[in-house]
Amino acid sequence: MPMLSDFISLFFPQYCSGCNALLIQSEKAICSSCFIELDRFKCQTAKNKFVFGRIEVEEYVSAFDLIKDSVLHKILHNVKYRNDKKSANILGIELGKRIKQLKLHNKIECIIPVPISKKKLKRRKFNQSEEIAKGMSQIITAPVETNWLMRKNNLKSQTFSSRLQRAANVKEEYYLNKKKTLQQKCLLIIDDIVTTGATIQSCLEVINKDEYSIYIASVAKTQKD
Ligand SMILES: [Zn+2]
């Protein structure tokens, strides 16, 4: 006998975020062949005492290497610009598994997604890093904290500012919510993609390193030689 979920998928077909193929019942957001494809880009190593700018963290872990025009590239684009919350969640689960493999899950007390401004949140409906963090917390049992590390609204449009000015602006965009006291001391900061590391560095600059041990994880990192 057909199940209710079969009828639902008949009327609301779901398509793969990586290749647009029609998903079958057991697949969620990403089809199984895209998952196999993703496997090829798994990051094998974590980086101990990794440095962002001049700031050292305990460890930096990325689930995947980001290759231009790859399936992952497409999925992350859909997450960021097409409200693909489900894929963000699934990538978060994958990142969580990676953290667990590396046996870091027992150390992490709190997961902190890189924040976006309230203005941007309104426009985009959700913060992709937060969805990734939520997926991850299904694998490693640490709470997700979104009310401590915050991002300011841009004071003015950056469209016409120079690259240098933009970089300077980014530096001052994060702050800690003074009304919130964080009990946990071992933190995992989550971002979707790490490219130059400038965003993570800006976040780290507002956190007191004597007080917290900090781990960083991203779904993808761009390869640098
Ligand atoms: Zn696919």
PDB file of C-alpha atoms and ligand atoms in Angstrom:
ATOM      1  CA  MET A   1       0.000   0.000   0.000  1.00  0.00           C
ATOM      2  CA  PRO A   2       1.404   3.436  -0.888  1.00  0.00           C
ATOM      3  CA  MET A   3       2.345   5.528   2.099  1.00  0.00           C
ATOM      4  CA  LEU A   4       1.357   9.106   2.750  1.00  0.00           C
ATOM      5  CA  SER A   5       4.937  10.192   2.077  1.00  0.00           C
ATOM      6  CA  ASP A   6       4.703   8.705  -1.426  1.00  0.00           C
ATOM      7  CA  PHE A   7       1.735  10.949  -2.154  1.00  0.00           C
ATOM      8  CA  ILE A   8       3.551  13.939  -0.740  1.00  0.00           C
ATOM      9  CA  SER A   9       6.548  13.351  -2.992  1.00  0.00           C
ATOM     10  CA  LEU A  10       4.207  12.901  -5.941  1.00  0.00           C
ATOM     11  CA  PHE A  11       2.698  16.314  -5.427  1.00  0.00           C
ATOM     12  CA  PHE A  12       5.764  18.057  -4.035  1.00  0.00           C
ATOM     13  CA  PRO A  13       8.707  16.517  -5.861  1.00  0.00           C
ATOM     14  CA  GLN A  14      12.099  17.280  -4.305  1.00  0.00           C
ATOM     15  CA  TYR A  15      15.186  17.858  -6.380  1.00  0.00           C
ATOM     16  CA  CYS A  16      18.856  17.327  -5.569  1.00  0.00           C
ATOM     17  CA  SER A  17      20.683  20.497  -4.590  1.00  0.00           C
ATOM     18  CA  GLY A  18      23.822  19.316  -6.375  1.00  0.00           C
ATOM     19  CA  CYS A  19      22.494  18.044  -9.731  1.00  0.00           C
ATOM     20  CA  ASN A  20      18.734  18.791  -9.866  1.00  0.00           C
ATOM     21  CA  ALA A  21      17.865  15.091 -10.206  1.00  0.00           C
ATOM     22  CA  LEU A  22      14.507  14.053  -8.784  1.00  0.00           C
ATOM     23  CA  LEU A  23      15.102  12.690  -5.294  1.00  0.00           C
ATOM     24  CA  ILE A  24      13.799   9.311  -4.268  1.00  0.00           C
ATOM     25  CA  GLN A  25      12.037   8.654  -0.984  1.00  0.00           C
ATOM     26  CA  SER A  26      15.136   7.770   1.049  1.00  0.00           C
ATOM     27  CA  GLU A  27      17.172  10.757  -0.172  1.00  0.00           C
ATOM     28  CA  LYS A  28      17.149  14.102   1.609  1.00  0.00           C
ATOM     29  CA  ALA A  29      18.185  17.292  -0.245  1.00  0.00           C
ATOM     30  CA  ILE A  30      21.275  15.685  -1.808  1.00  0.00           C
ATOM     31  CA  CYS A  31      21.059  12.575  -4.032  1.00  0.00           C
ATOM     32  CA  SER A  32      23.211   9.518  -3.413  1.00  0.00           C
ATOM     33  CA  SER A  33      25.379   9.989  -6.496  1.00  0.00           C
ATOM     34  CA  CYS A  34      26.195  13.550  -5.437  1.00  0.00           C
ATOM     35  CA  PHE A  35      27.091  12.169  -1.996  1.00  0.00           C
ATOM     36  CA  ILE A  36      29.528   9.766  -3.637  1.00  0.00           C
ATOM     37  CA  GLU A  37      30.923  12.680  -5.622  1.00  0.00           C
ATOM     38  CA  LEU A  38      31.325  14.699  -2.403  1.00  0.00           C
ATOM     39  CA  ASP A  39      33.358  11.890  -0.914  1.00  0.00           C
ATOM     40  CA  ARG A  40      36.190  12.595  -3.344  1.00  0.00           C
ATOM     41  CA  PHE A  41      36.713  16.021  -1.820  1.00  0.00           C
ATOM     42  CA  LYS A  42      36.828  14.983   1.816  1.00  0.00           C
ATOM     43  CA  CYS A  43      39.539  16.777   3.744  1.00  0.00           C
ATOM     44  CA  GLN A  44      41.843  14.245   5.298  1.00  0.00           C
ATOM     45  CA  THR A  45      43.702  16.273   7.859  1.00  0.00           C
ATOM     46  CA  ALA A  46      42.974  18.671  10.651  1.00  0.00           C
ATOM     47  CA  LYS A  47      45.406  21.454  11.336  1.00  0.00           C
ATOM     48  CA  ASN A  48      46.794  21.649  14.838  1.00  0.00           C
ATOM     49  CA  LYS A  49      47.559  25.056  16.294  1.00  0.00           C
ATOM     50  CA  PHE A  50      46.372  26.701  13.111  1.00  0.00           C
ATOM     51  CA  VAL A  51      46.843  30.460  12.763  1.00  0.00           C
ATOM     52  CA  PHE A  52      44.233  32.889  11.453  1.00  0.00           C
ATOM     53  CA  GLY A  53      46.015  36.179  10.880  1.00  0.00           C
ATOM     54  CA  ARG A  54      48.203  36.142  13.962  1.00  0.00           C
ATOM     55  CA  ILE A  55      45.713  34.354  16.155  1.00  0.00           C
ATOM     56  CA  GLU A  56      46.332  30.721  17.012  1.00  0.00           C
ATOM     57  CA  VAL A  57      43.496  28.245  17.533  1.00  0.00           C
ATOM     58  CA  GLU A  58      43.610  24.707  18.968  1.00  0.00           C
ATOM     59  CA  GLU A  59      42.646  23.053  15.733  1.00  0.00           C
ATOM     60  CA  TYR A  60      41.097  23.854  12.358  1.00  0.00           C
ATOM     61  CA  VAL A  61      38.945  21.216  10.648  1.00  0.00           C
ATOM     62  CA  SER A  62      37.273  21.371   7.259  1.00  0.00           C
ATOM     63  CA  ALA A  63      34.958  18.630   6.010  1.00  0.00           C
ATOM     64  CA  PHE A  64      35.703  19.220   2.323  1.00  0.00           C
ATOM     65  CA  ASP A  65      38.028  20.969  -0.087  1.00  0.00           C
ATOM     66  CA  LEU A  66      36.136  23.372  -2.281  1.00  0.00           C
ATOM     67  CA  ILE A  67      36.733  22.949  -6.002  1.00  0.00           C
ATOM     68  CA  LYS A  68      35.215  25.484  -8.380  1.00  0.00           C
ATOM     69  CA  ASP A  69      32.150  24.237 -10.299  1.00  0.00           C
ATOM     70  CA  SER A  70      32.014  21.027  -8.242  1.00  0.00           C
ATOM     71  CA  VAL A  71      28.823  19.555  -6.775  1.00  0.00           C
ATOM     72  CA  LEU A  72      29.753  21.002  -3.379  1.00  0.00           C
ATOM     73  CA  HIS A  73      30.242  24.441  -4.914  1.00  0.00           C
ATOM     74  CA  LYS A  74      26.723  24.271  -6.304  1.00  0.00           C
ATOM     75  CA  ILE A  75      25.178  23.036  -3.061  1.00  0.00           C
ATOM     76  CA  LEU A  76      26.873  25.760  -1.012  1.00  0.00           C
ATOM     77  CA  HIS A  77      25.681  28.340  -3.518  1.00  0.00           C
ATOM     78  CA  ASN A  78      22.111  27.080  -3.112  1.00  0.00           C
ATOM     79  CA  VAL A  79      22.502  27.210   0.658  1.00  0.00           C
ATOM     80  CA  LYS A  80      23.686  30.794   0.576  1.00  0.00           C
ATOM     81  CA  TYR A  81      21.507  32.310  -2.105  1.00  0.00           C
ATOM     82  CA  ARG A  82      18.523  30.015  -2.564  1.00  0.00           C
ATOM     83  CA  ASN A  83      17.448  29.355   1.008  1.00  0.00           C
ATOM     84  CA  ASP A  84      18.457  25.709   0.831  1.00  0.00           C
ATOM     85  CA  LYS A  85      18.188  25.065   4.565  1.00  0.00           C
ATOM     86  CA  LYS A  86      17.978  21.277   4.225  1.00  0.00           C
ATOM     87  CA  SER A  87      21.335  20.985   2.491  1.00  0.00           C
ATOM     88  CA  ALA A  88      22.931  23.228   5.123  1.00  0.00           C
ATOM     89  CA  ASN A  89      21.648  20.841   7.769  1.00  0.00           C
ATOM     90  CA  ILE A  90      22.974  17.783   5.949  1.00  0.00           C
ATOM     91  CA  LEU A  91      26.394  19.355   5.392  1.00  0.00           C
ATOM     92  CA  GLY A  92      26.401  20.154   9.109  1.00  0.00           C
ATOM     93  CA  ILE A  93      25.803  16.493   9.894  1.00  0.00           C
ATOM     94  CA  GLU A  94      28.757  15.571   7.643  1.00  0.00           C
ATOM     95  CA  LEU A  95      30.964  18.105   9.399  1.00  0.00           C
ATOM     96  CA  GLY A  96      29.821  16.717  12.746  1.00  0.00           C
ATOM     97  CA  LYS A  97      30.872  13.224  11.679  1.00  0.00           C
ATOM     98  CA  ARG A  98      34.286  14.589  10.711  1.00  0.00           C
ATOM     99  CA  ILE A  99      34.689  16.194  14.152  1.00  0.00           C
ATOM    100  CA  LYS A 100      33.717  12.911  15.763  1.00  0.00           C
ATOM    101  CA  GLN A 101      36.179  10.928  13.622  1.00  0.00           C
ATOM    102  CA  LEU A 102      38.921  13.239  14.802  1.00  0.00           C
ATOM    103  CA  LYS A 103      37.774  12.633  18.397  1.00  0.00           C
ATOM    104  CA  LEU A 104      37.261  16.318  19.032  1.00  0.00           C
ATOM    105  CA  HIS A 105      33.591  15.948  19.940  1.00  0.00           C
ATOM    106  CA  ASN A 106      34.281  15.261  23.597  1.00  0.00           C
ATOM    107  CA  LYS A 107      36.228  18.469  23.950  1.00  0.00           C
ATOM    108  CA  ILE A 108      33.659  20.814  22.406  1.00  0.00           C
ATOM    109  CA  GLU A 109      31.300  22.397  24.946  1.00  0.00           C
ATOM    110  CA  CYS A 110      29.542  24.892  22.709  1.00  0.00           C
ATOM    111  CA  ILE A 111      29.037  25.455  18.972  1.00  0.00           C
ATOM    112  CA  ILE A 112      29.079  29.042  17.738  1.00  0.00           C
ATOM    113  CA  PRO A 113      28.099  29.814  14.158  1.00  0.00           C
ATOM    114  CA  VAL A 114      29.711  32.830  12.487  1.00  0.00           C
ATOM    115  CA  PRO A 115      26.887  35.374  12.795  1.00  0.00           C
ATOM    116  CA  ILE A 116      25.314  37.508  10.098  1.00  0.00           C
ATOM    117  CA  SER A 117      23.714  40.890  10.758  1.00  0.00           C
ATOM    118  CA  LYS A 118      20.022  41.229  11.612  1.00  0.00           C
ATOM    119  CA  LYS A 119      19.537  43.086   8.356  1.00  0.00           C
ATOM    120  CA  LYS A 120      21.013  40.265   6.329  1.00  0.00           C
ATOM    121  CA  LEU A 121      19.084  37.688   8.334  1.00  0.00           C
ATOM    122  CA  LYS A 122      15.857  39.420   7.383  1.00  0.00           C
ATOM    123  CA  ARG A 123      16.793  39.346   3.717  1.00  0.00           C
ATOM    124  CA  ARG A 124      18.125  35.790   3.587  1.00  0.00           C
ATOM    125  CA  LYS A 125      15.649  34.253   6.061  1.00  0.00           C
ATOM    126  CA  PHE A 126      18.332  32.182   7.803  1.00  0.00           C
ATOM    127  CA  ASN A 127      22.018  32.141   8.677  1.00  0.00           C
ATOM    128  CA  GLN A 128      23.646  29.298   6.769  1.00  0.00           C
ATOM    129  CA  SER A 129      26.341  28.800   9.418  1.00  0.00           C
ATOM    130  CA  GLU A 130      23.648  28.455  12.063  1.00  0.00           C
ATOM    131  CA  GLU A 131      21.886  25.735  10.058  1.00  0.00           C
ATOM    132  CA  ILE A 132      25.200  23.935   9.602  1.00  0.00           C
ATOM    133  CA  ALA A 133      25.770  24.207  13.362  1.00  0.00           C
ATOM    134  CA  LYS A 134      22.308  22.779  14.071  1.00  0.00           C
ATOM    135  CA  GLY A 135      22.997  19.804  11.792  1.00  0.00           C
ATOM    136  CA  MET A 136      26.281  19.289  13.553  1.00  0.00           C
ATOM    137  CA  SER A 137      24.711  19.328  17.002  1.00  0.00           C
ATOM    138  CA  GLN A 138      22.747  16.226  15.987  1.00  0.00           C
ATOM    139  CA  ILE A 139      26.076  14.380  15.895  1.00  0.00           C
ATOM    140  CA  ILE A 140      28.049  16.017  18.649  1.00  0.00           C
ATOM    141  CA  THR A 141      26.014  16.788  21.705  1.00  0.00           C
ATOM    142  CA  ALA A 142      26.915  20.402  22.316  1.00  0.00           C
ATOM    143  CA  PRO A 143      24.464  23.317  22.325  1.00  0.00           C
ATOM    144  CA  VAL A 144      24.435  25.931  19.558  1.00  0.00           C
ATOM    145  CA  GLU A 145      24.872  29.477  20.905  1.00  0.00           C
ATOM    146  CA  THR A 146      23.708  32.308  18.647  1.00  0.00           C
ATOM    147  CA  ASN A 147      23.345  35.088  21.177  1.00  0.00           C
ATOM    148  CA  TRP A 148      26.954  35.716  22.203  1.00  0.00           C
ATOM    149  CA  LEU A 149      29.122  36.387  19.159  1.00  0.00           C
ATOM    150  CA  MET A 150      27.212  38.972  17.132  1.00  0.00           C
ATOM    151  CA  ARG A 151      27.566  40.912  13.918  1.00  0.00           C
ATOM    152  CA  LYS A 152      26.728  44.601  13.548  1.00  0.00           C
ATOM    153  CA  ASN A 153      24.526  45.908  10.791  1.00  0.00           C
ATOM    154  CA  ASN A 154      26.536  47.625   8.106  1.00  0.00           C
ATOM    155  CA  LEU A 155      26.357  51.322   8.682  1.00  0.00           C
ATOM    156  CA  LYS A 156      26.360  52.119   4.999  1.00  0.00           C
ATOM    157  CA  SER A 157      26.378  50.237   1.759  1.00  0.00           C
ATOM    158  CA  GLN A 158      29.789  48.879   0.919  1.00  0.00           C
ATOM    159  CA  THR A 159      29.169  48.816  -2.797  1.00  0.00           C
ATOM    160  CA  PHE A 160      31.217  51.900  -3.485  1.00  0.00           C
ATOM    161  CA  SER A 161      33.938  51.471  -0.903  1.00  0.00           C
ATOM    162  CA  SER A 162      37.355  50.275  -1.934  1.00  0.00           C
ATOM    163  CA  ARG A 163      38.645  46.803  -1.195  1.00  0.00           C
ATOM    164  CA  LEU A 164      40.873  48.146   1.553  1.00  0.00           C
ATOM    165  CA  GLN A 165      37.986  49.978   3.187  1.00  0.00           C
ATOM    166  CA  ARG A 166      35.867  46.848   3.017  1.00  0.00           C
ATOM    167  CA  ALA A 167      38.570  44.825   4.735  1.00  0.00           C
ATOM    168  CA  ALA A 168      38.772  47.462   7.469  1.00  0.00           C
ATOM    169  CA  ASN A 169      34.988  47.412   7.857  1.00  0.00           C
ATOM    170  CA  VAL A 170      34.912  43.628   8.277  1.00  0.00           C
ATOM    171  CA  LYS A 171      37.372  43.906  11.157  1.00  0.00           C
ATOM    172  CA  GLU A 172      35.010  45.963  13.255  1.00  0.00           C
ATOM    173  CA  GLU A 173      31.864  44.111  12.430  1.00  0.00           C
ATOM    174  CA  TYR A 174      31.830  41.502  15.193  1.00  0.00           C
ATOM    175  CA  TYR A 175      31.266  42.007  18.909  1.00  0.00           C
ATOM    176  CA  LEU A 176      30.303  40.039  22.002  1.00  0.00           C
ATOM    177  CA  ASN A 177      26.853  40.478  23.526  1.00  0.00           C
ATOM    178  CA  LYS A 178      27.640  41.850  26.986  1.00  0.00           C
ATOM    179  CA  LYS A 179      24.285  40.744  28.355  1.00  0.00           C
ATOM    180  CA  LYS A 180      25.181  37.139  27.698  1.00  0.00           C
ATOM    181  CA  THR A 181      27.650  35.247  29.883  1.00  0.00           C
ATOM    182  CA  LEU A 182      29.032  32.137  28.329  1.00  0.00           C
ATOM    183  CA  GLN A 183      29.577  29.322  30.840  1.00  0.00           C
ATOM    184  CA  GLN A 184      31.372  27.007  28.416  1.00  0.00           C
ATOM    185  CA  LYS A 185      35.074  27.479  27.845  1.00  0.00           C
ATOM    186  CA  CYS A 186      35.787  25.184  24.931  1.00  0.00           C
ATOM    187  CA  LEU A 187      34.215  26.642  21.815  1.00  0.00           C
ATOM    188  CA  LEU A 188      33.819  25.494  18.232  1.00  0.00           C
ATOM    189  CA  ILE A 189      33.263  28.308  15.738  1.00  0.00           C
ATOM    190  CA  ILE A 190      31.527  27.256  12.517  1.00  0.00           C
ATOM    191  CA  ASP A 191      31.617  28.820   9.067  1.00  0.00           C
ATOM    192  CA  ASP A 192      30.375  27.539   5.713  1.00  0.00           C
ATOM    193  CA  ILE A 193      33.420  28.359   3.587  1.00  0.00           C
ATOM    194  CA  VAL A 194      36.858  29.495   4.713  1.00  0.00           C
ATOM    195  CA  THR A 195      38.749  31.281   1.971  1.00  0.00           C
ATOM    196  CA  THR A 196      41.286  33.764   3.290  1.00  0.00           C
ATOM    197  CA  GLY A 197      40.353  33.216   6.926  1.00  0.00           C
ATOM    198  CA  ALA A 198      39.655  36.948   7.350  1.00  0.00           C
ATOM    199  CA  THR A 199      36.139  36.409   8.716  1.00  0.00           C
ATOM    200  CA  ILE A 200      37.325  33.898  11.315  1.00  0.00           C
ATOM    201  CA  GLN A 201      40.176  36.208  12.247  1.00  0.00           C
ATOM    202  CA  SER A 202      37.732  39.076  12.832  1.00  0.00           C
ATOM    203  CA  CYS A 203      35.610  36.849  15.058  1.00  0.00           C
ATOM    204  CA  LEU A 204      38.670  35.700  17.014  1.00  0.00           C
ATOM    205  CA  GLU A 205      39.757  39.270  17.593  1.00  0.00           C
ATOM    206  CA  VAL A 206      36.807  39.960  19.891  1.00  0.00           C
ATOM    207  CA  ILE A 207      37.201  36.778  21.975  1.00  0.00           C
ATOM    208  CA  ASN A 208      39.586  36.639  24.911  1.00  0.00           C
ATOM    209  CA  LYS A 209      41.984  33.773  24.180  1.00  0.00           C
ATOM    210  CA  ASP A 210      43.137  33.474  27.789  1.00  0.00           C
ATOM    211  CA  GLU A 211      39.620  32.607  28.793  1.00  0.00           C
ATOM    212  CA  TYR A 212      38.555  30.185  26.032  1.00  0.00           C
ATOM    213  CA  SER A 213      40.062  27.390  23.977  1.00  0.00           C
ATOM    214  CA  ILE A 214      38.871  27.736  20.445  1.00  0.00           C
ATOM    215  CA  TYR A 215      38.412  25.238  17.637  1.00  0.00           C
ATOM    216  CA  ILE A 216      37.358  26.217  14.115  1.00  0.00           C
ATOM    217  CA  ALA A 217      35.415  24.104  11.616  1.00  0.00           C
ATOM    218  CA  SER A 218      34.126  24.806   8.123  1.00  0.00           C
ATOM    219  CA  VAL A 219      32.167  22.740   5.633  1.00  0.00           C
ATOM    220  CA  ALA A 220      34.625  23.698   2.917  1.00  0.00           C
ATOM    221  CA  LYS A 221      37.920  25.429   2.470  1.00  0.00           C
ATOM    222  CA  THR A 222      39.396  26.708  -0.740  1.00  0.00           C
ATOM    223  CA  GLN A 223      42.673  25.065  -1.606  1.00  0.00           C
ATOM    224  CA  LYS A 224      45.712  27.237  -1.412  1.00  0.00           C
ATOM    225  CA  ASP A 225      49.148  26.191  -2.501  1.00  0.00           C
TER     226      ASP A 225
HETATM  227 ZN    ZN B   1      22.564  14.982  -7.122  1.00  0.00          ZN
END
